mmCIF file of C-alpha atoms in Angstrom:
data_model
loop_
_atom_site.group_PDB
_atom_site.id
_atom_site.type_symbol
_atom_site.label_atom_id
_atom_site.label_comp_id
_atom_site.label_asym_id
_atom_site.label_seq_id
_atom_site.Cartn_x
_atom_site.Cartn_y
_atom_site.Cartn_z
ATOM 1 C CA MET A 213 156.304 101.348 77.200
ATOM 2 C CA ALA A 214 155.360 99.811 73.839
ATOM 3 C CA ALA A 215 153.778 96.838 75.609
ATOM 4 C CA ARG A 216 151.885 99.178 77.927
ATOM 5 C CA SER A 217 150.325 101.155 75.097
ATOM 6 C CA ASN A 218 148.916 97.956 73.582
ATOM 7 C CA THR A 219 147.401 96.541 76.767
ATOM 8 C CA ILE A 220 145.401 98.022 79.590
ATOM 9 C CA GLY A 221 146.521 98.099 83.215
ATOM 10 C CA VAL A 222 144.706 96.343 86.058
ATOM 11 C CA SER A 223 143.066 99.530 87.324
ATOM 12 C CA GLU A 224 141.803 100.330 83.816
ATOM 13 C CA GLU A 225 140.463 96.801 83.503
ATOM 14 C CA ILE A 226 138.607 97.201 86.787
ATOM 15 C CA ALA A 227 137.249 100.572 85.677
ATOM 16 C CA LEU A 228 136.066 99.062 82.375
ATOM 17 C CA TYR A 229 134.490 96.139 84.194
ATOM 18 C CA GLU A 230 132.732 98.505 86.599
ATOM 19 C CA PHE A 231 131.529 100.695 83.746
ATOM 20 C CA ARG A 232 130.103 97.679 81.878
ATOM 21 C CA ASN A 233 128.565 96.303 85.019
ATOM 22 C CA MET A 234 127.025 99.679 85.827
ATOM 23 C CA THR A 235 125.530 100.214 82.382
ATOM 24 C CA GLU A 236 124.271 96.618 82.235
ATOM 25 C CA GLN A 237 122.681 97.069 85.647
ATOM 26 C CA ASN A 238 121.140 100.346 84.532
ATOM 27 C CA LEU A 239 119.523 98.678 81.535
ATOM 28 C CA HIS A 240 118.180 95.934 83.781
ATOM 29 C CA HIS A 241 116.851 98.515 86.281
ATOM 30 C CA THR A 242 115.329 100.621 83.531
ATOM 31 C CA ILE A 243 113.478 97.672 82.016
ATOM 32 C CA ALA A 244 112.316 96.541 85.490
ATOM 33 C CA LEU A 245 110.661 99.908 86.038
ATOM 34 C CA LEU A 246 109.248 100.281 82.505
ATOM 35 C CA THR A 247 107.642 96.847 82.860
ATOM 36 C CA ARG A 248 105.797 97.833 86.043
ATOM 37 C CA THR A 249 104.327 101.238 85.144
ATOM 38 C CA PRO A 250 101.263 99.983 83.217
ATOM 39 C CA ALA A 251 100.297 97.630 86.074
ATOM 40 C CA ALA A 252 100.765 100.390 88.655
ATOM 41 C CA LEU A 253 98.499 102.770 86.703
ATOM 42 C CA GLU A 254 96.019 99.948 86.160
ATOM 43 C CA ALA A 255 95.871 99.242 89.925
ATOM 44 C CA LEU A 256 95.541 102.925 90.794
ATOM 45 C CA LEU A 257 93.133 104.158 88.110
ATOM 46 C CA ARG A 258 90.930 101.341 86.773
ATOM 47 C CA ASP A 259 87.276 101.999 87.751
ATOM 48 C CA LEU A 260 88.276 104.873 90.029
ATOM 49 C CA PRO A 261 85.519 107.554 90.184
ATOM 50 C CA GLU A 262 85.855 110.221 87.499
ATOM 51 C CA THR A 263 86.335 112.934 90.099
ATOM 52 C CA TRP A 264 89.869 111.531 90.413
ATOM 53 C CA THR A 265 90.590 110.568 86.830
ATOM 54 C CA LEU A 266 88.931 113.202 84.614
ATOM 55 C CA ARG A 267 89.630 116.407 86.540
ATOM 56 C CA ASN A 268 92.750 118.468 85.944
ATOM 57 C CA GLU A 269 94.515 121.385 87.666
ATOM 58 C CA GLY A 270 92.841 124.115 85.599
ATOM 59 C CA GLU A 271 92.869 125.401 82.032
ATOM 60 C CA ASN A 272 95.461 123.787 79.738
ATOM 61 C CA THR A 273 96.482 121.215 82.341
ATOM 62 C CA TRP A 274 96.122 117.457 82.237
ATOM 63 C CA SER A 275 93.932 114.957 84.047
ATOM 64 C CA ALA A 276 95.117 111.424 84.891
ATOM 65 C CA PHE A 277 93.161 110.343 81.767
ATOM 66 C CA ASP A 278 95.182 112.777 79.617
ATOM 67 C CA VAL A 279 98.451 111.558 81.135
ATOM 68 C CA VAL A 280 97.714 107.940 80.194
ATOM 69 C CA GLY A 281 96.973 109.167 76.645
ATOM 70 C CA HIS A 282 100.294 111.047 76.633
ATOM 71 C CA LEU A 283 102.170 107.915 77.755
ATOM 72 C CA ILE A 284 100.621 105.966 74.856
ATOM 73 C CA HIS A 285 101.491 108.741 72.409
ATOM 74 C CA ALA A 286 105.101 108.884 73.671
ATOM 75 C CA GLU A 287 105.345 105.104 73.387
ATOM 76 C CA ARG A 288 104.215 105.203 69.760
ATOM 77 C CA THR A 289 106.148 108.218 68.531
ATOM 78 C CA ASP A 290 109.022 108.856 70.919
ATOM 79 C CA TRP A 291 110.896 106.111 72.795
ATOM 80 C CA MET A 292 111.602 103.141 70.542
ATOM 81 C CA PRO A 293 111.492 105.320 67.384
ATOM 82 C CA ARG A 294 114.286 107.439 68.929
ATOM 83 C CA VAL A 295 116.261 104.373 70.034
ATOM 84 C CA LYS A 296 116.112 103.011 66.492
ATOM 85 C CA LYS A 297 117.001 106.356 64.929
ATOM 86 C CA LEU A 298 120.019 106.705 67.224
ATOM 87 C CA LEU A 299 121.255 103.212 66.359
ATOM 88 C CA GLN A 300 120.689 103.742 62.654
ATOM 89 C CA PHE A 301 121.848 107.328 62.105
ATOM 90 C CA GLY A 302 124.000 108.195 65.123
ATOM 91 C CA GLU A 303 124.501 111.926 65.375
ATOM 92 C CA THR A 304 123.938 112.578 61.672
ATOM 93 C CA GLU A 305 120.156 112.965 61.988
ATOM 94 C CA ALA A 306 118.339 114.660 64.880
ATOM 95 C CA PHE A 307 115.316 113.048 66.572
ATOM 96 C CA GLY A 308 111.975 114.341 65.247
ATOM 97 C CA PRO A 309 110.052 116.799 67.446
ATOM 98 C CA PHE A 310 107.621 115.411 70.014
ATOM 99 C CA ASP A 311 104.063 116.747 70.056
ATOM 100 C CA ARG A 312 103.188 117.390 73.724
ATOM 101 C CA TRP A 313 99.494 117.649 72.786
ATOM 102 C CA GLY A 314 99.538 114.577 70.548
ATOM 103 C CA HIS A 315 97.560 112.665 73.157
ATOM 104 C CA VAL A 316 94.426 114.664 72.320
ATOM 105 C CA ARG A 317 93.984 112.590 69.151
ATOM 106 C CA GLU A 318 95.159 109.476 71.007
ATOM 107 C CA CYS A 319 92.375 109.871 73.606
ATOM 108 C CA GLN A 320 89.501 110.869 71.333
ATOM 109 C CA GLY A 321 86.355 108.814 71.921
ATOM 110 C CA LYS A 322 88.112 106.397 74.266
ATOM 111 C CA SER A 323 87.429 105.448 77.878
ATOM 112 C CA LEU A 324 90.135 105.362 80.524
ATOM 113 C CA ALA A 325 89.761 101.557 80.607
ATOM 114 C CA GLN A 326 90.584 101.431 76.879
ATOM 115 C CA LEU A 327 93.597 103.710 77.349
ATOM 116 C CA LEU A 328 94.928 101.560 80.210
ATOM 117 C CA ASP A 329 94.624 98.428 78.045
ATOM 118 C CA GLU A 330 96.290 100.213 75.157
ATOM 119 C CA PHE A 331 99.170 101.522 77.269
ATOM 120 C CA ALA A 332 99.854 98.020 78.631
ATOM 121 C CA ARG A 333 99.892 96.647 75.070
ATOM 122 C CA VAL A 334 102.120 99.287 73.458
ATOM 123 C CA ARG A 335 104.552 99.251 76.404
ATOM 124 C CA SER A 336 104.845 95.484 76.202
ATOM 125 C CA GLU A 337 105.504 95.715 72.442
ATOM 126 C CA SER A 338 108.172 98.398 72.990
ATOM 127 C CA LEU A 339 109.959 96.270 75.582
ATOM 128 C CA ASP A 340 109.888 93.251 73.259
ATOM 129 C CA GLU A 341 111.546 95.401 70.597
ATOM 130 C CA LEU A 342 114.089 96.765 73.082
ATOM 131 C CA ARG A 343 115.048 93.283 74.343
ATOM 132 C CA ALA A 344 115.327 91.994 70.771
ATOM 133 C CA LEU A 345 118.105 94.568 70.157
ATOM 134 C CA LYS A 346 120.293 92.626 72.631
ATOM 135 C CA LEU A 347 122.155 95.809 73.530
ATOM 136 C CA ARG A 348 125.720 95.408 74.768
ATOM 137 C CA PRO A 349 127.255 97.806 77.317
ATOM 138 C CA GLU A 350 129.241 99.534 74.566
ATOM 139 C CA ASP A 351 126.028 100.167 72.578
ATOM 140 C CA LEU A 352 124.708 102.223 75.479
ATOM 141 C CA GLU A 353 127.438 104.783 74.858
ATOM 142 C CA ARG A 354 126.421 105.266 71.226
ATOM 143 C CA ARG A 355 125.252 108.767 70.455
ATOM 144 C CA GLY A 356 122.317 110.345 68.715
ATOM 145 C CA ARG A 357 121.291 113.953 68.283
ATOM 146 C CA HIS A 358 118.529 115.663 70.225
ATOM 147 C CA PRO A 359 117.055 118.690 68.397
ATOM 148 C CA ALA A 360 117.638 120.966 71.445
ATOM 149 C CA PHE A 361 120.451 119.338 73.485
ATOM 150 C CA GLY A 362 122.728 118.075 70.717
ATOM 151 C CA ALA A 363 124.639 114.849 71.408
ATOM 152 C CA VAL A 364 122.956 112.400 73.807
ATOM 153 C CA THR A 365 123.815 108.768 74.561
ATOM 154 C CA LEU A 366 121.551 105.752 74.234
ATOM 155 C CA SER A 367 122.081 105.221 77.963
ATOM 156 C CA GLN A 368 120.674 108.714 78.678
ATOM 157 C CA LEU A 369 117.712 108.144 76.354
ATOM 158 C CA LEU A 370 116.784 104.860 78.079
ATOM 159 C CA ALA A 371 117.191 106.351 81.575
ATOM 160 C CA THR A 372 114.936 109.239 80.491
ATOM 161 C CA TRP A 373 112.253 106.799 79.352
ATOM 162 C CA ALA A 374 112.091 105.394 82.917
ATOM 163 C CA ALA A 375 112.298 108.825 84.587
ATOM 164 C CA HIS A 376 109.523 110.035 82.252
ATOM 165 C CA ASP A 377 107.234 107.307 83.653
ATOM 166 C CA LEU A 378 108.065 108.575 87.145
ATOM 167 C CA THR A 379 107.499 112.226 86.209
ATOM 168 C CA HIS A 380 103.998 111.299 85.097
ATOM 169 C CA LEU A 381 103.255 109.154 88.151
ATOM 170 C CA HIS A 382 104.375 112.171 90.169
ATOM 171 C CA GLN A 383 102.061 114.374 88.085
ATOM 172 C CA ILE A 384 99.065 112.017 88.376
ATOM 173 C CA SER A 385 99.373 111.876 92.173
ATOM 174 C CA ARG A 386 99.612 115.686 92.280
ATOM 175 C CA VAL A 387 96.637 116.237 89.936
ATOM 176 C CA MET A 388 94.531 113.791 91.954
ATOM 177 C CA ALA A 389 95.504 115.348 95.297
ATOM 178 C CA HIS A 390 94.563 118.772 93.879
ATOM 179 C CA GLN A 391 90.932 117.563 93.703
ATOM 180 C CA TYR A 392 90.937 117.353 97.538
ATOM 181 C CA ARG A 393 92.713 120.680 98.139
ATOM 182 C CA GLN A 394 89.604 122.181 99.780
ATOM 183 C CA ALA A 395 88.302 118.955 101.303
ATOM 184 C CA VAL A 396 91.337 118.413 103.559
ATOM 185 C CA GLY A 397 90.798 121.784 105.304
ATOM 186 C CA PRO A 398 93.728 122.864 107.511
ATOM 187 C CA TRP A 399 95.732 119.676 106.749
ATOM 188 C CA SER A 400 96.670 121.174 103.362
ATOM 189 C CA ALA A 401 99.640 122.786 105.145
ATOM 190 C CA TYR A 402 101.065 119.343 106.028
ATOM 191 C CA LEU A 403 100.610 117.619 102.669
ATOM 192 C CA GLY A 404 103.746 117.910 100.527
ATOM 193 C CA VAL A 405 101.916 117.044 97.324
ATOM 194 C CA LEU A 406 99.781 120.195 97.703
ATOM 195 C CA GLN A 407 102.924 122.364 97.879
ATOM 196 C CA CYS A 408 104.454 120.882 94.719
ATOM 197 C CA ALA A 409 105.661 123.693 92.490
ATOM 198 C CA GLY A 410 105.036 121.497 89.430
ATOM 199 C CA HIS A 411 101.377 122.550 89.588
ATOM 200 C CA SER A 412 100.017 122.679 86.025
ATOM 201 C CA SER A 413 103.178 121.358 84.353
ATOM 202 C CA PRO A 414 104.054 117.676 83.815
ATOM 203 C CA MET B 53 56.376 133.501 109.563
ATOM 204 C CA ALA B 54 55.823 130.962 112.363
ATOM 205 C CA ALA B 55 55.164 128.226 109.800
ATOM 206 C CA ARG B 56 58.288 129.227 107.925
ATOM 207 C CA SER B 57 60.515 128.947 110.969
ATOM 208 C CA ASN B 58 59.397 125.336 111.536
ATOM 209 C CA THR B 59 59.865 124.063 108.013
ATOM 210 C CA ILE B 60 62.564 124.527 105.408
ATOM 211 C CA GLY B 61 62.023 126.103 102.013
ATOM 212 C CA VAL B 62 62.541 124.358 98.673
ATOM 213 C CA SER B 63 65.933 126.009 98.069
ATOM 214 C CA GLU B 64 67.127 124.984 101.529
ATOM 215 C CA GLU B 65 65.942 121.436 100.880
ATOM 216 C CA ILE B 66 67.897 121.371 97.623
ATOM 217 C CA ALA B 67 70.984 122.776 99.381
ATOM 218 C CA LEU B 68 70.696 120.117 102.094
ATOM 219 C CA TYR B 69 70.252 117.386 99.471
ATOM 220 C CA GLU B 70 73.295 118.644 97.564
ATOM 221 C CA PHE B 71 75.351 118.829 100.735
ATOM 222 C CA ARG B 72 74.428 115.244 101.694
ATOM 223 C CA ASN B 73 75.013 114.025 98.171
ATOM 224 C CA MET B 74 78.388 115.766 98.031
ATOM 225 C CA THR B 75 79.626 114.395 101.343
ATOM 226 C CA GLU B 76 78.322 110.890 100.519
ATOM 227 C CA GLN B 77 80.107 111.064 97.182
ATOM 228 C CA ASN B 78 83.288 112.225 98.900
ATOM 229 C CA LEU B 79 83.206 109.253 101.263
ATOM 230 C CA HIS B 80 82.689 106.934 98.305
ATOM 231 C CA HIS B 81 85.564 108.589 96.389
ATOM 232 C CA THR B 82 87.841 108.504 99.418
ATOM 233 C CA ILE B 83 87.243 104.802 100.013
ATOM 234 C CA ALA B 84 87.725 104.067 96.286
ATOM 235 C CA LEU B 85 91.182 105.624 96.422
ATOM 236 C CA LEU B 86 92.189 104.156 99.792
ATOM 237 C CA THR B 87 91.279 100.700 98.488
ATOM 238 C CA ARG B 88 93.596 101.000 95.490
ATOM 239 C CA THR B 89 96.806 102.356 97.035
ATOM 240 C CA PRO B 90 98.204 99.023 98.328
ATOM 241 C CA ALA B 91 97.691 97.364 94.916
ATOM 242 C CA ALA B 92 99.296 100.307 93.125
ATOM 243 C CA LEU B 93 102.380 100.144 95.380
ATOM 244 C CA GLU B 94 102.450 96.367 95.007
ATOM 245 C CA ALA B 95 102.439 96.649 91.193
ATOM 246 C CA LEU B 96 105.100 99.348 91.209
ATOM 247 C CA LEU B 97 107.498 98.088 93.878
ATOM 248 C CA ARG B 98 107.302 94.283 94.307
ATOM 249 C CA ASP B 99 110.604 92.682 93.192
ATOM 250 C CA LEU B 100 111.861 95.975 91.775
ATOM 251 C CA PRO B 101 115.685 96.242 92.021
ATOM 252 C CA GLU B 102 116.886 97.770 95.291
ATOM 253 C CA THR B 103 118.470 100.681 93.459
ATOM 254 C CA TRP B 104 114.889 101.969 93.129
ATOM 255 C CA THR B 105 113.428 100.865 96.437
ATOM 256 C CA LEU B 106 116.171 101.228 99.063
ATOM 257 C CA ARG B 107 117.849 104.480 98.035
ATOM 258 C CA ASN B 108 116.706 107.833 99.370
ATOM 259 C CA GLU B 109 117.352 111.493 98.557
ATOM 260 C CA GLY B 110 120.207 111.953 101.071
ATOM 261 C CA GLU B 111 120.674 112.068 104.834
ATOM 262 C CA ASN B 112 117.456 111.983 106.886
ATOM 263 C CA THR B 113 115.269 111.358 103.848
ATOM 264 C CA TRP B 114 113.146 108.342 103.007
ATOM 265 C CA SER B 115 113.405 105.546 100.465
ATOM 266 C CA ALA B 116 110.327 103.905 98.906
ATOM 267 C CA PHE B 117 110.857 101.132 101.497
ATOM 268 C CA ASP B 118 110.674 103.694 104.345
ATOM 269 C CA VAL B 119 107.518 105.234 102.865
ATOM 270 C CA VAL B 120 105.699 101.887 102.852
ATOM 271 C CA GLY B 121 106.747 101.466 106.510
ATOM 272 C CA HIS B 122 105.390 104.953 107.256
ATOM 273 C CA LEU B 123 102.064 104.115 105.592
ATOM 274 C CA ILE B 124 101.750 101.000 107.791
ATOM 275 C CA HIS B 125 102.643 103.007 110.898
ATOM 276 C CA ALA B 126 100.072 105.704 110.027
ATOM 277 C CA GLU B 127 97.462 103.024 109.425
ATOM 278 C CA ARG B 128 98.064 101.508 112.862
ATOM 279 C CA THR B 129 98.396 104.661 114.930
ATOM 280 C CA ASP B 130 96.805 107.526 113.028
ATOM 281 C CA TRP B 131 93.804 107.149 110.735
ATOM 282 C CA MET B 132 91.174 104.875 112.262
ATOM 283 C CA PRO B 133 92.371 105.666 115.818
ATOM 284 C CA ARG B 134 91.699 109.369 115.081
ATOM 285 C CA VAL B 135 88.338 108.618 113.449
ATOM 286 C CA LYS B 136 87.273 106.681 116.539
ATOM 287 C CA LYS B 137 88.589 109.321 118.925
ATOM 288 C CA LEU B 138 86.699 112.043 117.046
ATOM 289 C CA LEU B 139 83.444 110.052 117.167
ATOM 290 C CA GLN B 140 83.895 109.198 120.839
ATOM 291 C CA PHE B 141 85.243 112.434 122.319
ATOM 292 C CA GLY B 142 84.411 115.157 119.782
ATOM 293 C CA GLU B 143 86.404 118.288 120.481
ATOM 294 C CA THR B 144 86.932 117.518 124.163
ATOM 295 C CA GLU B 145 90.111 115.465 123.641
ATOM 296 C CA ALA B 146 92.833 116.244 121.082
ATOM 297 C CA PHE B 147 94.278 113.547 118.786
ATOM 298 C CA GLY B 148 97.530 112.061 120.069
ATOM 299 C CA PRO B 149 100.757 113.178 118.375
ATOM 300 C CA PHE B 150 101.960 111.227 115.329
ATOM 301 C CA ASP B 151 105.567 109.960 115.295
ATOM 302 C CA ARG B 152 106.962 110.745 111.839
ATOM 303 C CA TRP B 153 109.881 108.373 112.490
ATOM 304 C CA GLY B 154 107.690 105.590 113.924
ATOM 305 C CA HIS B 155 108.208 103.554 110.750
ATOM 306 C CA VAL B 156 111.817 102.845 111.766
ATOM 307 C CA ARG B 157 110.572 100.291 114.307
ATOM 308 C CA GLU B 158 107.853 99.175 111.869
ATOM 309 C CA CYS B 159 110.454 98.323 109.196
ATOM 310 C CA GLN B 160 113.109 96.698 111.379
ATOM 311 C CA GLY B 161 114.258 93.325 110.044
ATOM 312 C CA LYS B 162 111.563 93.228 107.355
ATOM 313 C CA SER B 163 111.813 92.957 103.592
ATOM 314 C CA LEU B 164 109.906 95.243 101.236
ATOM 315 C CA ALA B 165 107.790 92.240 100.219
ATOM 316 C CA GLN B 166 106.752 91.782 103.862
ATOM 317 C CA LEU B 167 105.927 95.484 104.215
ATOM 318 C CA LEU B 168 103.798 95.431 101.064
ATOM 319 C CA ASP B 169 101.856 92.431 102.379
ATOM 320 C CA GLU B 170 101.454 94.110 105.746
ATOM 321 C CA PHE B 171 100.264 97.399 104.266
ATOM 322 C CA ALA B 172 97.629 95.590 102.179
ATOM 323 C CA ARG B 173 96.415 93.758 105.287
ATOM 324 C CA VAL B 174 96.252 96.731 107.682
ATOM 325 C CA ARG B 175 94.617 98.948 105.041
ATOM 326 C CA SER B 176 91.983 96.322 104.356
ATOM 327 C CA GLU B 177 91.287 96.013 108.108
ATOM 328 C CA SER B 178 90.998 99.810 108.457
ATOM 329 C CA LEU B 179 88.505 99.997 105.591
ATOM 330 C CA ASP B 180 86.438 97.182 107.102
ATOM 331 C CA GLU B 181 86.304 99.180 110.344
ATOM 332 C CA LEU B 182 85.429 102.384 108.475
ATOM 333 C CA ARG B 183 82.600 100.741 106.530
ATOM 334 C CA ALA B 184 81.260 99.123 109.709
ATOM 335 C CA LEU B 185 80.717 102.620 111.167
ATOM 336 C CA LYS B 186 78.008 103.172 108.498
ATOM 337 C CA LEU B 187 78.677 106.897 108.566
ATOM 338 C CA ARG B 188 75.790 109.149 107.579
ATOM 339 C CA PRO B 189 76.364 112.492 105.820
ATOM 340 C CA GLU B 190 75.689 114.366 109.080
ATOM 341 C CA ASP B 191 78.392 112.320 110.860
ATOM 342 C CA LEU B 192 80.948 113.693 108.428
ATOM 343 C CA GLU B 193 80.429 117.170 109.877
ATOM 344 C CA ARG B 194 81.192 116.010 113.420
ATOM 345 C CA ARG B 195 84.252 117.649 114.890
ATOM 346 C CA GLY B 196 87.367 116.514 116.670
ATOM 347 C CA ARG B 197 90.405 118.416 117.862
ATOM 348 C CA HIS B 198 93.780 118.393 116.167
ATOM 349 C CA PRO B 199 96.670 119.254 118.524
ATOM 350 C CA ALA B 200 97.931 122.003 116.160
ATOM 351 C CA PHE B 201 94.915 123.098 114.056
ATOM 352 C CA GLY B 202 92.136 122.941 116.647
ATOM 353 C CA ALA B 203 88.672 121.954 115.358
ATOM 354 C CA VAL B 204 88.616 119.675 112.311
ATOM 355 C CA THR B 205 85.712 117.733 110.793
ATOM 356 C CA LEU B 206 85.520 113.994 110.183
ATOM 357 C CA SER B 207 85.088 114.837 106.513
ATOM 358 C CA GLN B 208 88.448 116.673 106.526
ATOM 359 C CA LEU B 209 90.158 113.821 108.372
ATOM 360 C CA LEU B 210 88.933 111.238 105.841
ATOM 361 C CA ALA B 211 89.873 113.431 102.859
ATOM 362 C CA THR B 212 93.340 113.850 104.392
ATOM 363 C CA TRP B 213 93.746 110.084 104.676
ATOM 364 C CA ALA B 214 93.301 109.806 100.873
ATOM 365 C CA ALA B 215 95.458 112.860 100.105
ATOM 366 C CA HIS B 216 98.154 111.420 102.404
ATOM 367 C CA ASP B 217 98.298 108.302 100.193
ATOM 368 C CA LEU B 218 98.765 110.601 97.198
ATOM 369 C CA THR B 219 101.434 112.696 98.917
ATOM 370 C CA HIS B 220 103.445 109.519 99.462
ATOM 371 C CA LEU B 221 102.901 108.199 95.934
ATOM 372 C CA HIS B 222 104.143 111.609 94.797
ATOM 373 C CA GLN B 223 107.144 111.245 97.138
ATOM 374 C CA ILE B 224 107.962 107.689 96.026
ATOM 375 C CA SER B 225 107.976 108.689 92.354
ATOM 376 C CA ARG B 226 110.226 111.673 93.188
ATOM 377 C CA VAL B 227 112.651 109.617 95.329
ATOM 378 C CA MET B 228 112.887 106.970 92.602
ATOM 379 C CA ALA B 229 113.420 109.530 89.832
ATOM 380 C CA HIS B 230 116.201 111.112 91.934
ATOM 381 C CA GLN B 231 118.205 107.882 91.494
ATOM 382 C CA TYR B 232 118.405 108.637 87.745
ATOM 383 C CA ARG B 233 119.218 112.353 88.103
ATOM 384 C CA GLN B 234 122.699 111.887 86.612
ATOM 385 C CA ALA B 235 121.775 109.042 84.261
ATOM 386 C CA VAL B 236 119.297 111.116 82.217
ATOM 387 C CA GLY B 237 121.982 113.669 81.287
ATOM 388 C CA PRO B 238 120.626 116.860 79.662
ATOM 389 C CA TRP B 239 117.013 115.597 79.820
ATOM 390 C CA SER B 240 116.941 116.485 83.522
ATOM 391 C CA ALA B 241 115.847 119.992 82.440
ATOM 392 C CA TYR B 242 112.633 118.579 80.899
ATOM 393 C CA LEU B 243 111.598 116.209 83.697
ATOM 394 C CA GLY B 244 109.194 117.914 86.098
ATOM 395 C CA VAL B 245 109.766 115.343 88.836
ATOM 396 C CA LEU B 246 113.438 116.397 89.042
ATOM 397 C CA GLN B 247 112.416 120.025 89.651
ATOM 398 C CA CYS B 248 110.010 119.162 92.490
ATOM 399 C CA ALA B 249 110.699 121.465 95.426
ATOM 400 C CA GLY B 250 109.515 118.734 97.803
ATOM 401 C CA HIS B 251 113.012 117.198 97.559
ATOM 402 C CA SER B 252 113.823 115.575 100.909
ATOM 403 C CA SER B 253 110.418 116.211 102.490
ATOM 404 C CA PRO B 254 107.381 113.915 102.196
#
């Protein structure tokens, strides 16, 4: 019994191996997605007519242009700053609040082309910083404190960064499709994107 | 009065000009979007880990891989074939039915890389055909017959082609985000894409 309490059994070793493998894979998958988002937005939006990129879904909603500004703002103030805060302070200090309208300043006087360039640059810088941390599987279980949720893991924060890209790609495709709501005539009934309940929220 | 019935007034001329300008612009906007979709999917999906591209939302739902297959299948059997049928037969002959599971054959034995190449090629061929028609604004009001809706205009069909790209970009981002539903932990409450009611429909 004494020997058993000092070692781990085979099944526990396998579980630990699987856990490490899973979290390592998740980090790899997360970075793979985060790397591609700027190029996907570039391919979709660069030089696209403004009817697609500057129109929104109505008052207090965002256009594709606004969303790119929001992604830049989140890159600057949210993702890597939170990662670093979590690693430095753990649960002792909560993440700062995030300004959902912070992109208004970010976008001021800029063209969509400038925002796309800027997003590609800041994302690339963030990923350089993230890779330089050389995170180990056990680091991904370290905890920080979210002002609303309480304890969150680094793994959850990084997964959210990737899912946040997807939420905004989802939003951009919905906002753009909304511009053709009338133009498609009776087909609107068949187009899932026009039924999306996320209308006017990110 | 006789003179008036043979000519059109200034306001009618302006209305006609605006109508032509609007429909011409729509065609230009539609083509601009249709041109970009293959490159956007290429940038997002090429060489992305299979956890993102091959997983779906559950039984009888589609992965990103399936969606690219569906876009190829629609390109081959739906869009330009319907445009040509409308121009040739007007309302006298209804469009053929579209097989929503036709992509299964389209995808068989192929890699995602092959499907992305194929989509880029068939889309480019479709747009060459569309441009070669040299559609005039008045052509866009020509009518065909949809098997379920009845009379539809060419303008509506072309707008639907673009909105259909967006519905599937919206779907792909939702299907991919679904793979991180557990990984994001409490943040799932804040991510619009995870609330999308389109879950398991295109």
